[in-house]
Short mmCIF file of N, CA and C in Angstrom, two decimals:
data_model
loop_
_atom_site.label_atom_id
_atom_site.label_comp_id
_atom_site.label_asym_id
_atom_site.label_seq_id
_atom_site.Cartn_x
_atom_site.Cartn_y
_atom_site.Cartn_z
N UNK Q 1 0.05 -6.17 -24.76
CA UNK Q 1 0.37 -5.27 -23.67
C UNK Q 1 1.71 -5.66 -23.06
N UNK Q 2 2.60 -4.69 -22.96
CA UNK Q 2 3.92 -4.96 -22.38
C UNK Q 2 3.80 -4.99 -20.85
N UNK Q 3 4.84 -5.51 -20.22
CA UNK Q 3 4.88 -5.54 -18.75
C UNK Q 3 4.82 -4.13 -18.19
N UNK Q 4 5.52 -3.20 -18.82
CA UNK Q 4 5.50 -1.81 -18.36
C UNK Q 4 4.10 -1.22 -18.45
N UNK Q 5 3.42 -1.46 -19.55
CA UNK Q 5 2.05 -0.96 -19.70
C UNK Q 5 1.13 -1.57 -18.66
N UNK Q 6 1.30 -2.87 -18.41
CA UNK Q 6 0.49 -3.57 -17.41
C UNK Q 6 0.71 -2.97 -16.02
N UNK Q 7 1.96 -2.76 -15.64
CA UNK Q 7 2.26 -2.25 -14.30
C UNK Q 7 1.84 -0.79 -14.13
N UNK Q 8 1.78 -0.03 -15.22
CA UNK Q 8 1.37 1.37 -15.15
C UNK Q 8 -0.14 1.56 -15.31
N UNK Q 9 -0.84 0.48 -15.66
CA UNK Q 9 -2.28 0.56 -15.82
C UNK Q 9 -2.93 0.96 -14.50
N UNK Q 10 -3.85 1.92 -14.55
CA UNK Q 10 -4.52 2.37 -13.33
C UNK Q 10 -5.63 1.39 -12.97
N UNK Q 11 -5.66 1.06 -11.68
CA UNK Q 11 -6.66 0.12 -11.17
C UNK Q 11 -7.33 0.72 -9.93
N UNK Q 12 -8.57 0.30 -9.63
CA UNK Q 12 -9.22 0.79 -8.41
C UNK Q 12 -8.56 0.16 -7.18
N UNK Q 13 -8.41 0.95 -6.13
CA UNK Q 13 -7.75 0.45 -4.92
C UNK Q 13 -8.32 1.20 -3.72
N UNK Q 14 -8.52 0.47 -2.62
CA UNK Q 14 -8.94 1.08 -1.36
C UNK Q 14 -7.89 0.75 -0.31
N UNK Q 15 -7.31 1.77 0.28
CA UNK Q 15 -6.32 1.61 1.33
C UNK Q 15 -7.02 1.84 2.67
N UNK Q 16 -7.15 0.77 3.45
CA UNK Q 16 -7.82 0.87 4.74
C UNK Q 16 -6.94 1.61 5.74
N UNK Q 17 -7.59 2.46 6.52
CA UNK Q 17 -6.87 3.25 7.51
C UNK Q 17 -6.55 2.39 8.73
N UNK Q 18 -5.27 2.27 9.08
CA UNK Q 18 -4.90 1.47 10.25
C UNK Q 18 -5.38 2.11 11.55
N UNK Q 19 -5.62 1.29 12.55
CA UNK Q 19 -6.00 1.80 13.86
C UNK Q 19 -4.90 2.72 14.40
N UNK Q 20 -5.32 3.80 15.01
CA UNK Q 20 -4.37 4.71 15.64
C UNK Q 20 -3.73 5.73 14.71
N UNK Q 21 -4.02 5.66 13.43
CA UNK Q 21 -3.44 6.61 12.47
C UNK Q 21 -4.37 7.81 12.36
N UNK Q 22 -3.80 9.01 12.54
CA UNK Q 22 -4.61 10.23 12.47
C UNK Q 22 -4.61 10.86 11.09
N UNK Q 23 -3.61 10.53 10.28
CA UNK Q 23 -3.53 11.10 8.93
C UNK Q 23 -4.72 10.65 8.10
N UNK Q 24 -5.03 11.41 7.06
CA UNK Q 24 -6.14 11.06 6.16
C UNK Q 24 -5.65 10.38 4.89
N UNK Q 25 -4.31 10.31 4.73
CA UNK Q 25 -3.76 9.69 3.53
C UNK Q 25 -2.36 9.15 3.82
N UNK Q 26 -1.87 8.38 2.86
CA UNK Q 26 -0.51 7.82 2.94
C UNK Q 26 0.21 8.21 1.67
N UNK Q 27 1.46 8.60 1.81
CA UNK Q 27 2.25 8.99 0.65
C UNK Q 27 3.23 7.88 0.30
N UNK Q 28 3.26 7.53 -0.97
CA UNK Q 28 4.22 6.55 -1.50
C UNK Q 28 5.09 7.30 -2.50
N UNK Q 29 6.40 7.20 -2.33
CA UNK Q 29 7.32 7.87 -3.24
C UNK Q 29 8.14 6.83 -3.99
N UNK Q 30 8.11 6.91 -5.32
CA UNK Q 30 8.86 6.00 -6.17
C UNK Q 30 9.61 6.83 -7.19
N UNK Q 31 10.93 6.69 -7.19
CA UNK Q 31 11.78 7.42 -8.15
C UNK Q 31 11.49 8.92 -8.16
N UNK Q 32 11.30 9.49 -6.97
CA UNK Q 32 11.07 10.92 -6.84
C UNK Q 32 9.66 11.39 -7.14
N UNK Q 33 8.76 10.48 -7.46
CA UNK Q 33 7.36 10.84 -7.74
C UNK Q 33 6.52 10.43 -6.55
N UNK Q 34 5.75 11.39 -6.00
CA UNK Q 34 4.89 11.13 -4.85
C UNK Q 34 3.48 10.77 -5.29
N UNK Q 35 2.94 9.74 -4.64
CA UNK Q 35 1.55 9.34 -4.84
C UNK Q 35 0.88 9.43 -3.48
N UNK Q 36 -0.10 10.31 -3.34
CA UNK Q 36 -0.80 10.46 -2.07
C UNK Q 36 -2.12 9.70 -2.18
N UNK Q 37 -2.28 8.67 -1.34
CA UNK Q 37 -3.44 7.78 -1.39
C UNK Q 37 -4.32 8.07 -0.19
N UNK Q 38 -5.56 8.44 -0.43
CA UNK Q 38 -6.50 8.68 0.67
C UNK Q 38 -6.95 7.37 1.28
N UNK Q 39 -7.05 7.35 2.62
CA UNK Q 39 -7.54 6.17 3.31
C UNK Q 39 -9.05 6.01 3.11
N UNK Q 40 -9.50 4.76 3.07
CA UNK Q 40 -10.92 4.39 3.06
C UNK Q 40 -11.71 4.99 1.91
N UNK Q 41 -11.05 5.25 0.80
CA UNK Q 41 -11.72 5.80 -0.38
C UNK Q 41 -11.17 5.09 -1.61
N UNK Q 42 -12.06 4.68 -2.50
CA UNK Q 42 -11.57 4.03 -3.72
C UNK Q 42 -10.92 5.07 -4.63
N UNK Q 43 -9.68 4.78 -5.01
CA UNK Q 43 -8.93 5.67 -5.89
C UNK Q 43 -8.36 4.84 -7.04
N UNK Q 44 -7.99 5.51 -8.10
CA UNK Q 44 -7.36 4.85 -9.24
C UNK Q 44 -5.86 5.14 -9.16
N UNK Q 45 -5.08 4.05 -9.02
CA UNK Q 45 -3.63 4.20 -8.91
C UNK Q 45 -2.96 3.19 -9.84
N UNK Q 46 -1.71 3.49 -10.25
CA UNK Q 46 -0.99 2.51 -11.07
C UNK Q 46 -0.85 1.17 -10.33
N UNK Q 47 -0.92 0.10 -11.08
CA UNK Q 47 -0.83 -1.24 -10.50
C UNK Q 47 0.44 -1.42 -9.66
N UNK Q 48 1.56 -0.83 -10.10
CA UNK Q 48 2.81 -1.02 -9.34
C UNK Q 48 2.74 -0.35 -7.97
N UNK Q 49 1.98 0.72 -7.83
CA UNK Q 49 1.80 1.36 -6.52
C UNK Q 49 0.94 0.46 -5.62
N UNK Q 50 -0.10 -0.13 -6.19
CA UNK Q 50 -0.94 -1.06 -5.42
C UNK Q 50 -0.10 -2.23 -4.92
N UNK Q 51 0.80 -2.73 -5.74
CA UNK Q 51 1.66 -3.85 -5.33
C UNK Q 51 2.60 -3.43 -4.21
N UNK Q 52 3.14 -2.23 -4.29
CA UNK Q 52 4.01 -1.73 -3.22
C UNK Q 52 3.22 -1.64 -1.91
N UNK Q 53 2.00 -1.13 -1.98
CA UNK Q 53 1.18 -1.02 -0.77
C UNK Q 53 0.85 -2.39 -0.18
N UNK Q 54 0.57 -3.36 -1.04
CA UNK Q 54 0.27 -4.72 -0.56
C UNK Q 54 1.51 -5.37 0.07
N UNK Q 55 2.67 -5.16 -0.54
CA UNK Q 55 3.91 -5.71 0.03
C UNK Q 55 4.21 -5.06 1.38
N UNK Q 56 3.98 -3.78 1.47
CA UNK Q 56 4.20 -3.06 2.73
C UNK Q 56 3.27 -3.59 3.82
N UNK Q 57 2.01 -3.80 3.47
CA UNK Q 57 1.02 -4.33 4.41
C UNK Q 57 1.44 -5.72 4.90
N UNK Q 58 1.89 -6.56 4.00
CA UNK Q 58 2.32 -7.91 4.36
C UNK Q 58 3.52 -7.85 5.32
N UNK Q 59 4.45 -6.95 5.07
CA UNK Q 59 5.61 -6.80 5.95
C UNK Q 59 5.19 -6.31 7.33
N UNK Q 60 4.26 -5.36 7.37
CA UNK Q 60 3.78 -4.85 8.66
C UNK Q 60 3.09 -5.95 9.46
N UNK Q 61 2.29 -6.78 8.80
CA UNK Q 61 1.61 -7.88 9.49
C UNK Q 61 2.63 -8.89 10.01
N UNK Q 62 3.63 -9.21 9.22
CA UNK Q 62 4.66 -10.16 9.64
C UNK Q 62 5.45 -9.61 10.82
N UNK Q 63 5.78 -8.32 10.79
CA UNK Q 63 6.51 -7.70 11.89
C UNK Q 63 5.68 -7.77 13.17
N UNK Q 64 4.38 -7.50 13.06
CA UNK Q 64 3.50 -7.57 14.22
C UNK Q 64 3.46 -8.98 14.79
N UNK Q 65 3.42 -9.98 13.93
CA UNK Q 65 3.43 -11.38 14.39
C UNK Q 65 4.71 -11.69 15.15
N UNK Q 66 5.84 -11.20 14.65
CA UNK Q 66 7.12 -11.44 15.32
C UNK Q 66 7.17 -10.75 16.68
N UNK Q 67 6.65 -9.53 16.74
CA UNK Q 67 6.63 -8.79 18.00
C UNK Q 67 5.76 -9.52 19.02
N UNK Q 68 4.58 -9.94 18.58
CA UNK Q 68 3.67 -10.66 19.49
C UNK Q 68 4.29 -11.98 19.94
N UNK Q 69 4.98 -12.66 19.06
CA UNK Q 69 5.63 -13.91 19.43
C UNK Q 69 6.73 -13.70 20.46
N UNK Q 70 7.48 -12.61 20.29
CA UNK Q 70 8.56 -12.30 21.23
C UNK Q 70 8.01 -11.93 22.60
N UNK Q 71 6.86 -11.23 22.62
CA UNK Q 71 6.26 -10.82 23.88
C UNK Q 71 5.71 -12.01 24.66
N UNK Q 72 5.36 -13.08 23.98
CA UNK Q 72 4.78 -14.23 24.65
C UNK Q 72 5.84 -15.12 25.31
N UNK Q 73 7.09 -14.89 24.99
CA UNK Q 73 8.17 -15.73 25.56
C UNK Q 73 8.49 -15.33 26.96
#
């Protein structure tokens, strides 16, 4: 299996809905292709989309930590 095949392989994924979000899904756009992921539902998505979502989540958590740290000063 090549790296490209591995990254394009569809895997099960559940995207948890963040507090305060009214939308029912999140759209991820890569190279002009849109992937609409429903919140709180297991869907099959390419592995590279799951990795993008996980990286985005990690960045959001880190940003929140920085904001909270700044507020405590």
